[in-house]
Coordinates of C-alpha atoms and ligand atoms in Angstrom, one line a residue:
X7 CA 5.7 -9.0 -1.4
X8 CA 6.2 -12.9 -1.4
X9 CA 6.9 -14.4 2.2
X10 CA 10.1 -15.5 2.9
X11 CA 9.9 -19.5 3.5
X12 CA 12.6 -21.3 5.3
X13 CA 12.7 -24.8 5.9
X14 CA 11.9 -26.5 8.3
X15 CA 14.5 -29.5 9.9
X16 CA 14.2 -32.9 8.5
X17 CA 11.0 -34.9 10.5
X18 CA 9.2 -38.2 10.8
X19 CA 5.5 -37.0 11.2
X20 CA 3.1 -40.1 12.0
X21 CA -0.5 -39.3 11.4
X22 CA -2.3 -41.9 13.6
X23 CA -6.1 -41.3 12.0
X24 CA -4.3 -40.7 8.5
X25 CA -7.1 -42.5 6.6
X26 CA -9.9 -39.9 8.3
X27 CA -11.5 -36.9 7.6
X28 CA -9.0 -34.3 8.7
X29 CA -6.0 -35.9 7.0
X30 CA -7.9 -36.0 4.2
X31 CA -9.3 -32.8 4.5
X32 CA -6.9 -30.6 6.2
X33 CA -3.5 -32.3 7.0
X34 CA -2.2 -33.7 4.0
X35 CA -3.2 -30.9 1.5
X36 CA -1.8 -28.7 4.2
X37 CA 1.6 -30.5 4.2
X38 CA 1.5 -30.7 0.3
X39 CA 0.6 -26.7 0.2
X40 CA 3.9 -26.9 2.8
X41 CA 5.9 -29.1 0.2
X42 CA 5.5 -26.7 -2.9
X43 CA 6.2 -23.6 -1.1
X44 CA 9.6 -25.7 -0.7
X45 CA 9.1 -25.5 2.9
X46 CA 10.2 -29.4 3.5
X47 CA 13.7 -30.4 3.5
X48 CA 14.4 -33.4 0.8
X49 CA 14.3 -36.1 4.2
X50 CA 11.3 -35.4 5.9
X51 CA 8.7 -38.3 6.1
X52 CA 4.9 -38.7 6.6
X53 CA 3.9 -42.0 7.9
X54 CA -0.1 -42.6 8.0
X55 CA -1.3 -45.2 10.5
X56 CA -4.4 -46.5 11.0
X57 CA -6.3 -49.4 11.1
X58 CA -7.1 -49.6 7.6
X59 CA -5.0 -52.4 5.8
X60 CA -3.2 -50.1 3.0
X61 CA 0.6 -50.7 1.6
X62 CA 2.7 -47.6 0.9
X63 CA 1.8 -47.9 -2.5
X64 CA -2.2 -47.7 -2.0
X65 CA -2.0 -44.9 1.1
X66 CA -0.2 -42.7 -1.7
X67 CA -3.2 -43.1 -3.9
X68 CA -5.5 -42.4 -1.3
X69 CA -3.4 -39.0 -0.1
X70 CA -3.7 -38.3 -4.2
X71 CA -6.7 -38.2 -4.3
X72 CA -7.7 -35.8 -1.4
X73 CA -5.1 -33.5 -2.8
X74 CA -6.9 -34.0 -5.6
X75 CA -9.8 -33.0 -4.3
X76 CA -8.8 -30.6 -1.3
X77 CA -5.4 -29.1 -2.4
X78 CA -5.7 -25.8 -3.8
X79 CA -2.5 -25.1 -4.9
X80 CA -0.6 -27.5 -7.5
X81 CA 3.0 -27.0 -7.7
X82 CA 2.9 -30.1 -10.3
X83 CA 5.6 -32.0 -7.7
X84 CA 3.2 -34.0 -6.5
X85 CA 4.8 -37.5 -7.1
X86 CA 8.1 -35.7 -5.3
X87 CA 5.5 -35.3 -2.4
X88 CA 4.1 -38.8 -2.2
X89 CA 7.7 -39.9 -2.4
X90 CA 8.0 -38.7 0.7
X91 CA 4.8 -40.9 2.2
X92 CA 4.4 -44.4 4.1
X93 CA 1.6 -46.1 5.6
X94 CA 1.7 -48.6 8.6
X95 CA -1.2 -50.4 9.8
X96 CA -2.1 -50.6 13.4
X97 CA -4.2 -51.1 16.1
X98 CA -4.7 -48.6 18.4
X99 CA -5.9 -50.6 20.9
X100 CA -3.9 -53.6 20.4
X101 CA -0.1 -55.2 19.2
X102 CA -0.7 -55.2 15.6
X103 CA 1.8 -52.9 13.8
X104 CA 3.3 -51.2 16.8
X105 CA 6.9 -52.8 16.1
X106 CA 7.0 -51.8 12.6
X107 CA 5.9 -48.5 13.1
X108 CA 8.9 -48.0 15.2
X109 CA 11.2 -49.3 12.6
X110 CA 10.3 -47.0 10.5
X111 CA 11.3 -44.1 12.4
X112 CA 14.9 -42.3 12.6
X113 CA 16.8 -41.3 15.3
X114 CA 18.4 -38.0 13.6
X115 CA 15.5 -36.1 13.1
X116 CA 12.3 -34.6 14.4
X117 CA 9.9 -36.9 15.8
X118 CA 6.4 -35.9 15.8
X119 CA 2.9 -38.1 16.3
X120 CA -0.3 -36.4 15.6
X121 CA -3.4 -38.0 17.4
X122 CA -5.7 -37.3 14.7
X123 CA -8.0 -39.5 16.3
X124 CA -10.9 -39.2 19.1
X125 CA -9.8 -38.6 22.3
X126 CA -10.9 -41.9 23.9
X127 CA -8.2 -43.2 21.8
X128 CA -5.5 -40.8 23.4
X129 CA -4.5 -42.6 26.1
X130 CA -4.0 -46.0 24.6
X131 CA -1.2 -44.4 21.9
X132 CA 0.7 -42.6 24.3
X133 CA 1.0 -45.8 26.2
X134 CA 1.8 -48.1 23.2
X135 CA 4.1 -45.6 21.7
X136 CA 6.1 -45.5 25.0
X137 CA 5.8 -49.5 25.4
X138 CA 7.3 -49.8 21.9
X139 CA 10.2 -47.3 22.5
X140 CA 9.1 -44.2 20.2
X141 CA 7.9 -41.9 22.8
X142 CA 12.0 -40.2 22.9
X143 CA 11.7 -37.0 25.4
X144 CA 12.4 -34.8 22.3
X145 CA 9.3 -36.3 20.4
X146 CA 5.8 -34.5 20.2
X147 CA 2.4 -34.9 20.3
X148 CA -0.5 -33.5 18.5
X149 CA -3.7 -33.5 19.9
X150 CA -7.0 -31.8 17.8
X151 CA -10.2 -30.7 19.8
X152 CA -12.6 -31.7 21.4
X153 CA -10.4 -31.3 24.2
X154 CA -12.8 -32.5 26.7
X155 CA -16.6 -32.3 27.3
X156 CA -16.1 -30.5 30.7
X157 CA -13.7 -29.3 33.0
X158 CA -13.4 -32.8 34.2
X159 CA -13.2 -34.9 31.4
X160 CA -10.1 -32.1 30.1
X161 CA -8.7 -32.5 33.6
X162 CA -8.5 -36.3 32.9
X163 CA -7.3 -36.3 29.2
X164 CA -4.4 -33.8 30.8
X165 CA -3.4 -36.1 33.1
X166 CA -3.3 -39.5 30.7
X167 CA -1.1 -36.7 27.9
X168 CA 0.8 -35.9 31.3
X169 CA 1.8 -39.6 32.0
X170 CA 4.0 -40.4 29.6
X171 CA 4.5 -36.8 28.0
X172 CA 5.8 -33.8 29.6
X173 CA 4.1 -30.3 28.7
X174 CA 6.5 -28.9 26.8
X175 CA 6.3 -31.8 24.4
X176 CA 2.4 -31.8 23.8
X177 CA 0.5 -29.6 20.8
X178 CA -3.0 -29.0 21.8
X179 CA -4.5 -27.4 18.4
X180 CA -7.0 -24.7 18.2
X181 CA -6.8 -24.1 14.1
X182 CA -7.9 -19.9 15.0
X183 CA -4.6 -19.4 16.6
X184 CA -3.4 -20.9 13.2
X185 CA -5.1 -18.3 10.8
X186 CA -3.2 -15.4 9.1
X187 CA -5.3 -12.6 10.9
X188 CA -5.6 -14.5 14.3
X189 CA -1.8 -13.8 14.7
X190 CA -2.6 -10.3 12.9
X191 CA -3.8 -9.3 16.0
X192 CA -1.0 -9.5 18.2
X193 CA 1.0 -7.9 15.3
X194 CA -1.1 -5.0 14.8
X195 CA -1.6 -4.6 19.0
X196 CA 2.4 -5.1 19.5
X197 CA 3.7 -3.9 16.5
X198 CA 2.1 -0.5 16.7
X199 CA 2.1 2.5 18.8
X200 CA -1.0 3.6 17.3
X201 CA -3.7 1.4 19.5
X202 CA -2.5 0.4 22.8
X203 CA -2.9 3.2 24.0
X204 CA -6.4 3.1 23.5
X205 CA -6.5 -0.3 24.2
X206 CA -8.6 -0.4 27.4
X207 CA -12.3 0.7 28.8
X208 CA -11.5 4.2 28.9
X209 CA -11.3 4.2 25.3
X210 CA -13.2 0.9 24.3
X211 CA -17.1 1.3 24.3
X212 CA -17.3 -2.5 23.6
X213 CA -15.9 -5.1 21.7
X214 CA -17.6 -7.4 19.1
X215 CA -17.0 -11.4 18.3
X216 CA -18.3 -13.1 15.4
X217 CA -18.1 -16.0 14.3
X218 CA -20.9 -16.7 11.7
X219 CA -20.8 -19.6 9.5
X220 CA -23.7 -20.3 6.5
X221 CA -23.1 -24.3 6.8
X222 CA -25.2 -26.2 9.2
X223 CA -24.5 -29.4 11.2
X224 CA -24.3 -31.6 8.4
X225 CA -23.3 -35.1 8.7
X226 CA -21.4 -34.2 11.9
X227 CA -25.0 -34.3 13.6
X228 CA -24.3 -37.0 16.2
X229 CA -20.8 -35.2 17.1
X230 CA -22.3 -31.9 17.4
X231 CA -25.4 -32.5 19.1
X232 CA -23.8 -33.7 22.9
X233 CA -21.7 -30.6 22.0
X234 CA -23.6 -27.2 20.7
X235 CA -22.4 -24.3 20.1
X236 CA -20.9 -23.3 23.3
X237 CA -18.8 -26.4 23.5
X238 CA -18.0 -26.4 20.1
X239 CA -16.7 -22.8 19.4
X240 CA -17.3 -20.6 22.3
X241 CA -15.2 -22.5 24.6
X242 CA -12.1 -23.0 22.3
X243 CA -11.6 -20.5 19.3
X244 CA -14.1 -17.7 20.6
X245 CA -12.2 -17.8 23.8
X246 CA -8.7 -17.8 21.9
X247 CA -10.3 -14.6 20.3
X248 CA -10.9 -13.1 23.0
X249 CA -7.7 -13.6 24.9
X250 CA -6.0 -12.1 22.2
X251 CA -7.9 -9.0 22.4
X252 CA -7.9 -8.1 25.7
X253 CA -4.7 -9.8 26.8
X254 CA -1.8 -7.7 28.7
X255 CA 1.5 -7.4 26.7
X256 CA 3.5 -10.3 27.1
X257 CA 7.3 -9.3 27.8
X258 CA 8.5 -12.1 24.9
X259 CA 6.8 -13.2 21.8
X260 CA 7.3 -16.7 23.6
X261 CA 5.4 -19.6 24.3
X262 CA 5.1 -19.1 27.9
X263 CA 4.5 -15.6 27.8
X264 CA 1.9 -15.8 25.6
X265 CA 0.5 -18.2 27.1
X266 CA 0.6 -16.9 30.6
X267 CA -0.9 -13.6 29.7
X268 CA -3.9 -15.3 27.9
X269 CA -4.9 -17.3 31.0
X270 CA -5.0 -14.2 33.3
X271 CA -7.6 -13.5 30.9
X272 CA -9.6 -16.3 31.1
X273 CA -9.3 -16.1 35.2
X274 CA -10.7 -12.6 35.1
X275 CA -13.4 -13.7 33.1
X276 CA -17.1 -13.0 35.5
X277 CA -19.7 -15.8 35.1
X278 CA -22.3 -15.2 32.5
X279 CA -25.8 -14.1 33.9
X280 CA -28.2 -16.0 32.4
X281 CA -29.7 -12.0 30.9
X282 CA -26.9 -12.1 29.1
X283 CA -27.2 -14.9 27.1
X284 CA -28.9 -16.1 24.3
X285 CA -29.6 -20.0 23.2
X286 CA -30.5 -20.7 19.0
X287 CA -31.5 -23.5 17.0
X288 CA -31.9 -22.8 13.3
X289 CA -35.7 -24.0 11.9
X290 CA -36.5 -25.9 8.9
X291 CA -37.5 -24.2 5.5
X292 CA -39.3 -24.7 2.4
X293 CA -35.5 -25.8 0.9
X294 CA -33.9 -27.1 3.9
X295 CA -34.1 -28.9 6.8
X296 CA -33.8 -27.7 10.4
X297 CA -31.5 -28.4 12.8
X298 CA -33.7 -31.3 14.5
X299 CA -34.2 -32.5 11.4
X300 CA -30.5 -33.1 10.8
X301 CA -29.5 -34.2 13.6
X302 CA -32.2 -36.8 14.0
X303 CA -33.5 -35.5 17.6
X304 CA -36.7 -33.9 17.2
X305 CA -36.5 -32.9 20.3
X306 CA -32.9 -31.9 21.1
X307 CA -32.1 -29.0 23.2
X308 CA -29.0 -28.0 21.9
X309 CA -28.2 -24.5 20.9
X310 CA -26.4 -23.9 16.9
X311 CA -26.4 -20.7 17.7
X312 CA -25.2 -18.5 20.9
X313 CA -25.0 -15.0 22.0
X314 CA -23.8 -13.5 25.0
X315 CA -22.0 -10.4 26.5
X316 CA -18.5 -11.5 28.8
X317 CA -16.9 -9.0 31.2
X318 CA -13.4 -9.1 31.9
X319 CA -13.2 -7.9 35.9
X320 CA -9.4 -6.3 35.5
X321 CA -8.0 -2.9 35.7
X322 CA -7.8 -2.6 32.2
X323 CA -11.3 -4.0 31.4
X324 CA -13.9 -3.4 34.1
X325 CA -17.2 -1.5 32.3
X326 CA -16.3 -2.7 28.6
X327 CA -18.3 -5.7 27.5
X328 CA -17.0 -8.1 25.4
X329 CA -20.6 -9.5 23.2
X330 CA -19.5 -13.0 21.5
X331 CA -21.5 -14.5 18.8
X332 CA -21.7 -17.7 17.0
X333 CA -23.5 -19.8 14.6
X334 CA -24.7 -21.9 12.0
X335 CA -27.0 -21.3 8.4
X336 CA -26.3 -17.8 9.2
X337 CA -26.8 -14.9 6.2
X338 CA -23.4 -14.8 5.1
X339 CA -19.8 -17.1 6.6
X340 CA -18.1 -13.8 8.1
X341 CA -15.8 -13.8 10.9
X342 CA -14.6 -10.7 12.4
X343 CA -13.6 -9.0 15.7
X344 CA -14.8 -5.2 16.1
X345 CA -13.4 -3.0 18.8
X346 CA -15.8 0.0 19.3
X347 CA -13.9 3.1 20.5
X348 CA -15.8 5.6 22.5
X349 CA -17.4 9.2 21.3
X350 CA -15.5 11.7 21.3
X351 CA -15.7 14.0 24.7
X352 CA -17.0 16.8 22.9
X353 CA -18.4 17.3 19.5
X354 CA -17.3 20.8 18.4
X355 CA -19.7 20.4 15.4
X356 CA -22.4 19.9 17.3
X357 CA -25.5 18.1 17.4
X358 CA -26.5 18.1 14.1
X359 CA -23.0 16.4 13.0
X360 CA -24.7 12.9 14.6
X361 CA -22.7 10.6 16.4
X362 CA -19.5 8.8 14.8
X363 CA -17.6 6.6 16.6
X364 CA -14.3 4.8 15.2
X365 CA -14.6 1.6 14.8
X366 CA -11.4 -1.1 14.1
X367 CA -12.6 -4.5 12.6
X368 CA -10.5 -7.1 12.0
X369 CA -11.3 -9.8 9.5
X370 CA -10.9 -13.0 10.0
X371 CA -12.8 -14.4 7.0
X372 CA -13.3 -14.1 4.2
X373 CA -11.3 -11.5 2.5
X374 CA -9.3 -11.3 5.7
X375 CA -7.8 -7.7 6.6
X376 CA -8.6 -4.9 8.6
X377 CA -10.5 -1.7 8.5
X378 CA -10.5 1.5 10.7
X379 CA -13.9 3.5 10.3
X380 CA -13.1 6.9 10.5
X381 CA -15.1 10.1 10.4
X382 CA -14.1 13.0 8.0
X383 CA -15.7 15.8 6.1
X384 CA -18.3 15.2 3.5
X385 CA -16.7 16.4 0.2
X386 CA -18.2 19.7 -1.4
X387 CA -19.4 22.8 0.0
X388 CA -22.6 21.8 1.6
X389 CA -20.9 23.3 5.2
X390 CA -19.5 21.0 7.5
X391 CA -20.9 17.1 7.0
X392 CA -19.2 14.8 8.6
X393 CA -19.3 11.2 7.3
X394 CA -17.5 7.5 8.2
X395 CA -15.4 6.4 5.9
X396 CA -13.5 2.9 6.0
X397 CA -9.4 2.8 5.2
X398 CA -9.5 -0.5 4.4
X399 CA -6.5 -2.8 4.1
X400 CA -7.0 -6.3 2.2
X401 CA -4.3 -8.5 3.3
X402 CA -4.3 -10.5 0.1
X403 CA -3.9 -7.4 -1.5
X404 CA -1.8 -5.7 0.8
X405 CA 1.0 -8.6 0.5
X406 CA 0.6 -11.5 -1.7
X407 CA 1.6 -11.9 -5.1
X408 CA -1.8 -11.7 -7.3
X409 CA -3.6 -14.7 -6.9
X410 CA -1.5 -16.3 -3.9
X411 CA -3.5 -17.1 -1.2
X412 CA -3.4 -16.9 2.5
X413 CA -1.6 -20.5 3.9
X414 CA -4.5 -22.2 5.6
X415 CA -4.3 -22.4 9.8
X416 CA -2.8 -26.8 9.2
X417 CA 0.0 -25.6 7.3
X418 CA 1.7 -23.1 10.2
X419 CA 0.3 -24.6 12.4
X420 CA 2.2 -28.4 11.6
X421 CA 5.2 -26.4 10.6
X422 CA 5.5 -25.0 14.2
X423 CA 5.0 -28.6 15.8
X424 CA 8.0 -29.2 13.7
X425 CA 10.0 -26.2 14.4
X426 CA 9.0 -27.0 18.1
X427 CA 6.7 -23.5 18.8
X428 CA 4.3 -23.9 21.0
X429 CA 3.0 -20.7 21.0
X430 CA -0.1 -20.8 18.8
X431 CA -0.7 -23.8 20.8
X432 CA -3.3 -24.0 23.7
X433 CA -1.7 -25.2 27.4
X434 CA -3.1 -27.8 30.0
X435 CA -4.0 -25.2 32.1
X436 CA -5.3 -22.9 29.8
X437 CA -8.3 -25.2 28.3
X438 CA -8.8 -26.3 32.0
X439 CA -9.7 -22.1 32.8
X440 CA -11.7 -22.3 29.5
X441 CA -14.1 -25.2 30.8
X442 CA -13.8 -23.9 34.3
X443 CA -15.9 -20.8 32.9
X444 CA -18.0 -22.3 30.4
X445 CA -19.2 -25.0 33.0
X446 CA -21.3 -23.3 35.3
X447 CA -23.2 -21.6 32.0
X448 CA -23.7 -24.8 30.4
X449 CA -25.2 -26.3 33.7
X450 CA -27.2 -23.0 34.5
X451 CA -29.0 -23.8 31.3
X452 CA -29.8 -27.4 31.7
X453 CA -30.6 -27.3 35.3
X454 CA -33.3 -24.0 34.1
X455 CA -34.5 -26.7 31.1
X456 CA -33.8 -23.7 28.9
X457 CA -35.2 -24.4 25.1
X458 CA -33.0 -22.7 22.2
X459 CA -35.0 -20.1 20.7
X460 CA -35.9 -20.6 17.0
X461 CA -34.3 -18.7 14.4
X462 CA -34.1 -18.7 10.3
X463 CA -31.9 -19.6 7.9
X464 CA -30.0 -16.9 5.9
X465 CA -31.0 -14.6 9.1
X466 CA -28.7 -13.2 11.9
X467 CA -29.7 -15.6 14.8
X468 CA -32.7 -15.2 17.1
X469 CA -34.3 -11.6 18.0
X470 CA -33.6 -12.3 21.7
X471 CA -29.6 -11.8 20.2
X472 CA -30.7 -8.5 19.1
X473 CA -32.3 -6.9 22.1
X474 CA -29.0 -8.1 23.9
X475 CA -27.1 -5.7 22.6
X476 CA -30.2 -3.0 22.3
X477 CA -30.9 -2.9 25.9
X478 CA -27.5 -2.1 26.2
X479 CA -27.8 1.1 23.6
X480 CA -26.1 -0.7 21.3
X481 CA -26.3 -2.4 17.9
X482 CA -24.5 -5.6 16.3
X483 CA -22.5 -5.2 13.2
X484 CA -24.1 -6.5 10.3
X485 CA -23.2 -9.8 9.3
X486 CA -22.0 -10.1 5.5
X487 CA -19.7 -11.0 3.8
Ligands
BG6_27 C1 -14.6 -26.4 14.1 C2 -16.0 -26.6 14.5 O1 -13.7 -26.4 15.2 O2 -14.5 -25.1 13.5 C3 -17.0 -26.6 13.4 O3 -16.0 -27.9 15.1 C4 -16.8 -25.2 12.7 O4 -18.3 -26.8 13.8 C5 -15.4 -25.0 12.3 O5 -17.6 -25.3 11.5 C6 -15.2 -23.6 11.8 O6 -13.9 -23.4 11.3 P1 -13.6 -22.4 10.1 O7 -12.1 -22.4 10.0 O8 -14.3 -22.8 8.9 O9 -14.1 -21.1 10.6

């Protein structure tokens, strides 16, 4: 089944930051990927700007190269693409630049600016880019996470967006609302009759998030370590997850809608006793080095790995816990959400039959899909032996061509900037609710001068994440791939 493309309208898309590491790595292989799937009209135009002193000429060569190196799909069009590419020089915080830029950009089509930059730096564009004329009321803005350190530092990076841009104009990216099975979700809880019914604590024993990931900080050491995990991934794309599981139908598959029905979420959200929580930090080994190690602070306190159990106080919620989980140099990179149904009422097999319990997971990575554990009879005549099978639905398999491969989270989620959806897009008030509920945790810990508890590499996290589920009668799902 090949997916229908259609293009998009004609665009000027400036990349300020489009010499750094997410161009490079995610944005312009994204847009390329975009390009040979014929999803760009013949006039659109990418314009990188940055400080570095590049003509067209040598900004082509460097976008080659990274497709080069992070592409994964080669349509052989690729001078077509670069065709399409400019490069301005400027300064951010500065003149230099500003009035070319401007020249360069059309009146007749879509205008969109992506602040792939740090968010100190936010400010100062939106002010030049109004100063110099570009800022139309049509135009849009881009903006990547970190959104904010805290409740207050979003509340202020809101309000400097909110000066010169109205709401409806600004694209606050969370990449998870841009992958294939993230927007699964809403399908398969919308588009069916089969589980919303279910879809609540009478029929929910809990529901499982996790997010595990087998890289560790890395080079992004001095980034991550004011941040941790809850900063990092609880509070944005855990949160996302989590809204979209236990959200209320919105009446419209529309921005607002969406958007209004995942905040009630996040507003019912209780605060997280500090029992229910668990801080990680992953040690050295014989092969690698630890966490402190890599990030240079032998005696930082911040958590790479965090567990805890959320409640959602609201009719359809109240008594189903929602456990999150997140980390890094975990056993296997494995992203999933699991909603746990209930027992049965009644087992008419009795005892002996054990207890079986369905079991939906969805898949966000790899191998992304989803899988319904159900119980059924043990073939041959041994009496009646009930065992858990999965039905198991790859989407790879289920709809691409052989070979094709799910569109990476950039490439919608660009292509909606440019249709103008903000749907998949987080709003003001919605990362402000985020922070609002992740604040009081953070500082609970800090003020208790709580250490992260060690863990190993290759393992599942800490035992202490274990026993918060056990104490509850219940287990984690196992993380693999
Ligand atoms: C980013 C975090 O937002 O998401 C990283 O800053 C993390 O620390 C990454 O590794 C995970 O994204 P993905 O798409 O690889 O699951």
């Amino acid at each position: 089944m090949a997916s229908r493309v259609i293009p998009v309208d004609p665009f000027d898309l400036v990349i300020f930051g489009g010499t750094g590491d997410l161009a490079r790595r995610k944005i312009l292989p994204g847009l390329y990927r975009r390009f040979c799937a014929g999803q760009m009209p013949e006039e659109a135009r990418i314009i990188g700007a940055a400080r570095s002193d590049y003509d067209a000429a040598g900004y082509r060569a460097f976008v080659a190269e990274a497709i080069e190196e992070f592409g994964g799909r080669d349509c052989e069009q690729i001078d077509a693409f670069l065709a399409r590419l400019d490069y301005v020089a400027v300064d951010a915080k500065g003149t230099g630049g500003w009035s070319e830029l401007a020249q360069r950009l059309r009146d007749d089509v879509v205008r969109a600016f992506y602040f792939s930059v740090g968010p100190g730096l936010f400010g100062d564009l939106a002010e030049r880019l109004h100063k110099n004329g570009m800022a139309t009321p049509e135009c849009r803005v881009v903006v990547e996470k970190p959104f904010g350190h805290d409740l207050e530092s979003a509340r202020a990076l809101n309000a400097t967006l909110a000066a010169h841009f109205d709401e409806g104009q600004i694209y606050r990216i969370d990449h998870y609302l841009g992958k294939e099975t993230v927007q699964n979700l809403m399908a398969v809880r919308f588009g069916n009759m089969l589980f919303e019914p279910l879809w609540n604590s009478q029929y929910v024993d809990h529901i499982q998030i996790t997010v595990a990931e087998t890289v560790g900080v890395g080079g992004r050491g001095g980034y991550y370590d004011k941040s941790g995990a809850m900063r990092d991934m609880v509070q944005n794309h855990l949160m996302q997850l989590l809204c979209l599981i236990a959200m209320e139908p919105p009446a419209k598959f529309d921005p607002d809608a969406v958007r209004d029905e995942k905040l009630k979420v996040i507003r019912a959200l209780d605060p997280v006793d500090h029992h229910h929580l668990v801080r990680g930090q992953y040690e050295a080994d014989a092969q690698n080095p630890g966490y402190r190690e890599e990030t240079g602070d032998l005696r930082s306190k911040t958590e790479s790995f965090i567990a805890l159990r959320a409640s959602v106080s609201n009719w359809r919620w109240a008594g189903t816990p929602f456990y999150l989980r997140t980390g890094k140099r975990l056993r296997a990179r494995s992203s999933e959400i699991a909603v746990v149904f209930k027992d049965a009422p009644h087992s008419i097999f009795g005892p002996e039959a054990g207890r079986h319990r369905n079991i939906l997971a969805i898949r966000l990575q790899p191998n992304e899909g989803i899988t319904l554990k159900v119980t059924i009879k043990e073939p041959g005549p041994g009496g009646m032996r009930l065992v858990d099978v999965p039905l198991d639905m790859s989407f790879a398999e289920a709809l691409g061509p052989e070979g094709e491969e799910i569109p990476d989270a950039y490439e919608r989620l660009i292509m909606d900037v440019i249709r103008g959806n903000q749907t998949l897009f987080m709003r003001g008030d919605e990362v402000e609710a985020a922070w609002a509920w992740t604040d009081p945790i953070i500082r609970g810990w800090e003020e208790r001068g709580e250490v992260p508890k060690p863990y190993d590499q290759g393992s599942s996290g800490p035992e202490d994440a274990l026993m918060l589920l056990h104490r509850d009668g219940r287990r984690w799902r196992e993380i693999r791939e």
